[in-house]
Short mmCIF file of N, CA and C in Angstrom, two decimals:
data_model
loop_
_atom_site.label_atom_id
_atom_site.label_comp_id
_atom_site.label_asym_id
_atom_site.label_seq_id
_atom_site.Cartn_x
_atom_site.Cartn_y
_atom_site.Cartn_z
N MET T 1 3.32 -105.21 -86.25
CA MET T 1 4.33 -104.81 -84.74
C MET T 1 3.30 -105.79 -83.58
N GLU T 2 3.83 -106.48 -83.19
CA GLU T 2 3.32 -107.36 -81.96
C GLU T 2 3.73 -106.53 -81.03
N PRO T 3 1.67 -106.99 -79.75
CA PRO T 3 2.39 -105.86 -78.85
C PRO T 3 3.74 -107.11 -78.57
N ALA T 4 4.10 -105.84 -77.09
CA ALA T 4 4.97 -106.53 -76.01
C ALA T 4 4.48 -107.64 -75.01
N THR T 5 5.44 -108.50 -74.91
CA THR T 5 5.20 -109.22 -73.77
C THR T 5 5.52 -109.62 -72.53
N ASP T 6 5.77 -110.23 -71.94
CA ASP T 6 6.27 -110.36 -70.62
C ASP T 6 6.21 -109.30 -69.86
N SER T 7 5.51 -108.06 -70.28
CA SER T 7 5.53 -106.49 -69.74
C SER T 7 5.56 -106.40 -68.60
N HIS T 8 6.45 -105.81 -67.66
CA HIS T 8 6.43 -105.98 -66.03
C HIS T 8 6.90 -104.11 -65.98
N SER T 9 6.31 -103.17 -65.20
CA SER T 9 6.89 -101.98 -64.74
C SER T 9 7.86 -101.92 -63.56
N SER T 10 8.94 -102.25 -63.36
CA SER T 10 9.78 -102.54 -62.51
C SER T 10 11.39 -101.91 -63.00
N SER T 11 12.59 -101.03 -62.22
CA SER T 11 13.78 -100.76 -62.26
C SER T 11 14.70 -102.39 -63.21
N GLY T 12 14.48 -102.91 -62.67
CA GLY T 12 15.25 -104.33 -63.26
C GLY T 12 14.26 -104.71 -64.60
N THR T 13 13.20 -103.65 -65.00
CA THR T 13 13.37 -104.21 -66.73
C THR T 13 14.08 -104.18 -67.49
N GLN T 14 14.62 -105.06 -68.95
CA GLN T 14 15.32 -104.44 -69.47
C GLN T 14 14.22 -104.91 -71.13
N LYS T 15 14.44 -104.01 -72.38
CA LYS T 15 13.59 -103.48 -73.51
C LYS T 15 14.34 -103.71 -74.52
N PHE T 16 13.77 -104.99 -75.17
CA PHE T 16 14.14 -105.10 -76.59
C PHE T 16 13.37 -104.95 -77.41
N ILE T 17 13.93 -104.40 -78.51
CA ILE T 17 13.16 -104.73 -79.92
C ILE T 17 14.23 -105.78 -81.25
N LEU T 18 12.97 -106.46 -81.45
CA LEU T 18 13.74 -107.28 -82.92
C LEU T 18 13.24 -107.04 -83.72
N PHE T 19 14.16 -106.87 -84.56
CA PHE T 19 13.65 -106.30 -86.00
C PHE T 19 13.58 -108.16 -86.52
N VAL T 20 12.40 -108.03 -87.36
CA VAL T 20 12.52 -109.64 -88.23
C VAL T 20 12.25 -108.50 -89.71
N SER T 21 12.04 -110.00 -90.72
CA SER T 21 11.31 -109.60 -92.51
C SER T 21 10.35 -110.67 -92.28
N GLY T 22 9.29 -110.32 -92.15
CA GLY T 22 8.80 -111.92 -92.65
C GLY T 22 8.98 -112.95 -91.32
N MET T 23 8.11 -114.39 -92.02
CA MET T 23 8.46 -115.23 -91.45
C MET T 23 9.48 -116.34 -91.52
N SER T 24 10.48 -115.46 -92.16
CA SER T 24 12.07 -116.02 -92.65
C SER T 24 12.32 -117.54 -91.42
N TYR T 25 12.95 -118.24 -92.57
CA TYR T 25 13.62 -118.95 -91.42
C TYR T 25 14.34 -118.89 -90.31
N LYS T 26 15.17 -117.77 -91.10
CA LYS T 26 16.24 -117.41 -89.73
C LYS T 26 15.45 -115.27 -88.65
N SER T 27 14.51 -115.73 -89.17
CA SER T 27 13.03 -114.44 -88.41
C SER T 27 12.84 -115.44 -87.19
N GLY T 28 11.90 -116.29 -87.30
CA GLY T 28 11.68 -117.68 -86.95
C GLY T 28 12.36 -117.63 -85.57
N HIS T 29 13.22 -118.56 -86.45
CA HIS T 29 14.45 -118.89 -84.74
C HIS T 29 15.28 -117.69 -84.15
N ALA T 30 15.48 -116.86 -84.70
CA ALA T 30 15.54 -115.65 -84.13
C ALA T 30 14.25 -114.86 -82.58
N ILE T 31 13.41 -115.12 -83.34
CA ILE T 31 12.17 -115.39 -82.44
C ILE T 31 12.01 -115.86 -80.99
N GLU T 32 12.25 -117.11 -81.84
CA GLU T 32 12.11 -118.17 -80.62
C GLU T 32 13.68 -118.05 -79.07
N ASN T 33 14.47 -117.74 -80.12
CA ASN T 33 15.94 -117.45 -79.28
C ASN T 33 16.06 -116.62 -78.36
N ILE T 34 15.49 -115.44 -79.11
CA ILE T 34 15.68 -114.32 -77.23
C ILE T 34 13.88 -114.69 -76.54
N ARG T 35 13.39 -115.37 -77.50
CA ARG T 35 11.78 -115.68 -75.86
C ARG T 35 12.57 -116.47 -75.23
N LYS T 36 13.37 -117.47 -75.64
CA LYS T 36 13.57 -118.47 -74.16
C LYS T 36 14.43 -117.81 -73.55
N LEU T 37 15.89 -116.81 -74.06
CA LEU T 37 16.77 -116.84 -73.48
C LEU T 37 15.98 -115.67 -72.43
N CYS T 38 15.48 -115.07 -73.07
CA CYS T 38 14.68 -114.11 -72.00
C CYS T 38 13.61 -114.82 -70.86
N ASP T 39 12.88 -115.67 -71.44
CA ASP T 39 11.77 -116.62 -69.74
C ASP T 39 13.35 -117.70 -69.52
N THR T 40 14.49 -117.44 -69.70
CA THR T 40 15.67 -118.60 -68.78
C THR T 40 16.08 -117.68 -67.95
N TYR T 41 16.31 -116.64 -67.91
CA TYR T 41 17.56 -115.69 -67.42
C TYR T 41 17.20 -114.26 -67.12
N LEU T 42 15.61 -113.83 -67.67
CA LEU T 42 15.27 -112.26 -67.06
C LEU T 42 13.47 -112.59 -66.88
N ALA T 43 13.36 -113.97 -66.24
CA ALA T 43 11.72 -114.02 -66.38
C ALA T 43 10.95 -112.89 -65.67
N ASN T 44 9.88 -112.16 -66.34
CA ASN T 44 9.28 -111.19 -65.57
C ASN T 44 9.99 -110.06 -65.77
N ARG T 45 10.72 -110.35 -66.10
CA ARG T 45 12.16 -108.78 -65.72
C ARG T 45 11.96 -108.20 -67.97
N TYR T 46 11.17 -108.31 -68.49
CA TYR T 46 11.64 -107.86 -69.88
C TYR T 46 10.13 -107.63 -70.64
N GLU T 47 10.68 -106.92 -71.70
CA GLU T 47 9.65 -106.48 -72.48
C GLU T 47 10.11 -106.74 -73.39
N LEU T 48 9.50 -107.84 -74.85
CA LEU T 48 9.77 -107.96 -75.95
C LEU T 48 8.83 -106.96 -76.97
N GLN T 49 9.39 -106.20 -77.65
CA GLN T 49 8.38 -105.60 -79.24
C GLN T 49 9.40 -106.48 -79.91
N ILE T 50 8.33 -106.95 -80.98
CA ILE T 50 8.86 -107.46 -82.49
C ILE T 50 8.04 -107.18 -83.48
N VAL T 51 9.17 -106.75 -84.35
CA VAL T 51 9.04 -105.09 -84.93
C VAL T 51 9.48 -106.31 -86.89
N ASP T 52 8.40 -106.21 -87.04
CA ASP T 52 8.52 -106.51 -88.61
C ASP T 52 8.71 -105.98 -90.12
N ILE T 53 9.90 -105.57 -90.72
CA ILE T 53 9.76 -104.77 -91.11
C ILE T 53 9.36 -104.58 -92.81
N SER T 54 9.04 -105.37 -93.23
CA SER T 54 7.88 -105.22 -94.38
C SER T 54 6.66 -104.36 -94.07
N ARG T 55 6.55 -104.71 -92.93
CA ARG T 55 4.75 -104.13 -91.93
C ARG T 55 4.67 -102.71 -91.75
N ASP T 56 6.22 -102.59 -91.00
CA ASP T 56 6.87 -101.17 -90.57
C ASP T 56 8.36 -100.71 -90.93
N ARG T 57 8.43 -100.29 -92.28
CA ARG T 57 9.48 -100.09 -92.82
C ARG T 57 10.44 -98.30 -91.89
N GLN T 58 8.94 -97.33 -91.08
CA GLN T 58 9.95 -96.45 -90.48
C GLN T 58 10.35 -96.99 -89.65
N MET T 59 9.81 -97.73 -88.79
CA MET T 59 10.87 -98.56 -87.58
C MET T 59 12.11 -98.26 -88.18
N ALA T 60 11.91 -99.74 -88.64
CA ALA T 60 13.38 -100.00 -89.39
C ALA T 60 14.39 -98.66 -89.71
N VAL T 61 13.49 -97.52 -90.36
CA VAL T 61 14.67 -97.03 -90.80
C VAL T 61 15.08 -95.90 -89.89
N ASP T 62 14.26 -95.11 -88.68
CA ASP T 62 14.18 -94.86 -87.52
C ASP T 62 15.37 -94.88 -87.02
N TYR T 63 15.50 -96.50 -86.80
CA TYR T 63 16.71 -97.14 -85.66
C TYR T 63 17.81 -97.82 -87.00
N GLN T 64 17.76 -97.09 -87.89
CA GLN T 64 19.15 -97.71 -89.32
C GLN T 64 19.13 -99.05 -88.92
N ILE T 65 18.13 -99.75 -88.89
CA ILE T 65 18.94 -101.26 -89.53
C ILE T 65 18.94 -101.51 -91.05
N ILE T 66 20.15 -102.27 -91.06
CA ILE T 66 20.96 -102.43 -92.29
C ILE T 66 20.71 -103.94 -92.12
N ALA T 67 20.27 -104.71 -91.33
CA ALA T 67 20.70 -106.26 -91.47
C ALA T 67 19.67 -106.93 -90.83
N ILE T 68 19.01 -108.31 -90.71
CA ILE T 68 18.26 -108.71 -90.45
C ILE T 68 18.01 -109.93 -90.09
N PRO T 69 17.89 -110.75 -88.99
CA PRO T 69 17.18 -110.06 -87.57
C PRO T 69 17.94 -109.52 -86.99
N THR T 70 18.17 -108.22 -86.00
CA THR T 70 18.81 -107.33 -85.66
C THR T 70 17.44 -106.89 -83.79
N LEU T 71 17.73 -107.35 -83.07
CA LEU T 71 17.69 -107.50 -81.79
C LEU T 71 18.68 -106.17 -80.69
N ILE T 72 17.63 -104.82 -80.35
CA ILE T 72 18.51 -103.78 -79.85
C ILE T 72 17.67 -104.04 -78.29
N ARG T 73 18.83 -103.45 -77.67
CA ARG T 73 18.26 -103.35 -75.91
C ARG T 73 18.17 -102.06 -75.69
N THR T 74 16.96 -101.76 -75.50
CA THR T 74 17.02 -99.81 -75.25
C THR T 74 17.48 -99.57 -73.89
N GLN T 75 17.31 -100.56 -73.17
CA GLN T 75 16.95 -100.79 -72.09
C GLN T 75 17.41 -101.54 -70.75
N PRO T 76 18.25 -101.73 -69.91
CA PRO T 76 19.28 -100.44 -69.37
C PRO T 76 19.95 -100.22 -70.54
N LEU T 77 20.37 -98.55 -70.01
CA LEU T 77 21.94 -97.87 -70.88
C LEU T 77 22.82 -98.57 -70.07
N PRO T 78 24.06 -99.40 -71.06
CA PRO T 78 24.03 -98.34 -72.65
C PRO T 78 23.19 -99.39 -74.01
N ARG T 79 22.37 -99.20 -74.43
CA ARG T 79 22.17 -99.70 -75.91
C ARG T 79 22.78 -101.16 -76.16
N ARG T 80 22.48 -101.56 -77.24
CA ARG T 80 23.17 -103.21 -77.03
C ARG T 80 22.33 -103.47 -78.52
N ILE T 81 22.82 -103.82 -79.84
CA ILE T 81 23.36 -104.17 -80.26
C ILE T 81 23.64 -105.54 -80.55
N ILE T 82 22.64 -106.36 -81.13
CA ILE T 82 22.83 -108.02 -81.78
C ILE T 82 22.51 -108.31 -82.72
N LEU T 83 23.23 -109.05 -83.75
CA LEU T 83 22.85 -109.13 -85.51
C LEU T 83 22.86 -110.75 -85.49
N GLY T 84 21.70 -111.10 -86.50
CA GLY T 84 21.96 -112.63 -86.04
C GLY T 84 20.68 -113.58 -85.81
N ASP T 85 21.07 -115.04 -86.02
CA ASP T 85 19.20 -115.78 -85.40
C ASP T 85 19.13 -115.63 -83.88
N LEU T 86 20.28 -114.73 -82.56
CA LEU T 86 20.87 -115.00 -81.45
C LEU T 86 20.43 -116.79 -81.69
N SER T 87 21.31 -118.00 -81.75
CA SER T 87 21.46 -119.40 -81.30
C SER T 87 22.55 -119.69 -80.41
N ASP T 88 23.24 -118.30 -80.44
CA ASP T 88 24.66 -118.34 -79.47
C ASP T 88 25.08 -117.99 -77.94
N THR T 89 23.96 -118.01 -77.21
CA THR T 89 23.31 -117.78 -76.07
C THR T 89 24.56 -117.00 -75.02
N GLN T 90 26.03 -118.18 -75.14
CA GLN T 90 26.72 -117.64 -73.98
C GLN T 90 27.03 -115.92 -75.06
N LYS T 91 27.33 -115.93 -76.58
CA LYS T 91 28.11 -114.90 -76.67
C LYS T 91 26.60 -113.30 -76.32
N ILE T 92 25.41 -114.03 -76.31
CA ILE T 92 24.70 -112.92 -76.11
C ILE T 92 23.92 -112.44 -74.60
N LEU T 93 24.15 -113.47 -73.94
CA LEU T 93 24.80 -113.40 -72.56
C LEU T 93 25.55 -112.51 -72.14
N GLN T 94 26.53 -112.49 -73.17
CA GLN T 94 27.86 -111.93 -72.58
C GLN T 94 27.31 -110.59 -73.47
N ILE T 95 27.00 -110.37 -74.19
CA ILE T 95 26.79 -108.70 -74.80
C ILE T 95 25.72 -107.97 -73.94
N LEU T 96 24.98 -109.01 -73.25
CA LEU T 96 23.95 -108.54 -72.66
C LEU T 96 24.09 -107.94 -71.31
N ASP T 97 25.18 -108.67 -70.75
CA ASP T 97 25.79 -108.19 -69.42
C ASP T 97 24.98 -108.97 -68.56
N LEU T 98 24.90 -110.64 -68.65
CA LEU T 98 23.94 -111.62 -68.05
C LEU T 98 24.47 -112.49 -66.90
N GLU T 99 23.83 -112.64 -66.00
CA GLU T 99 24.64 -113.79 -65.27
C GLU T 99 24.09 -114.75 -66.08
N MET T 100 25.12 -116.09 -66.18
CA MET T 100 24.74 -117.57 -66.83
C MET T 100 24.53 -117.89 -65.19
#
């Protein structure tokens, strides 16, 4: 598990957990896509935790992960879950209720 990045304690902070498996192409692409999206639309207002399920199986069980990559926004509520490599920026922004 990597430590959280861009962690700032403020009421507007969005918190994400990205579940990946090893460093496959899809996992690497998802990490790159969510970091780029967060840096662009949530600069200094997000926390991103990356969980490699090959190293932390229990967390995958706890969150009932059935597909990889999976992004979960844990805060603010409601929780949002997005599957895939996160390459469709407009769709991701819409699901997360973020302004374009």
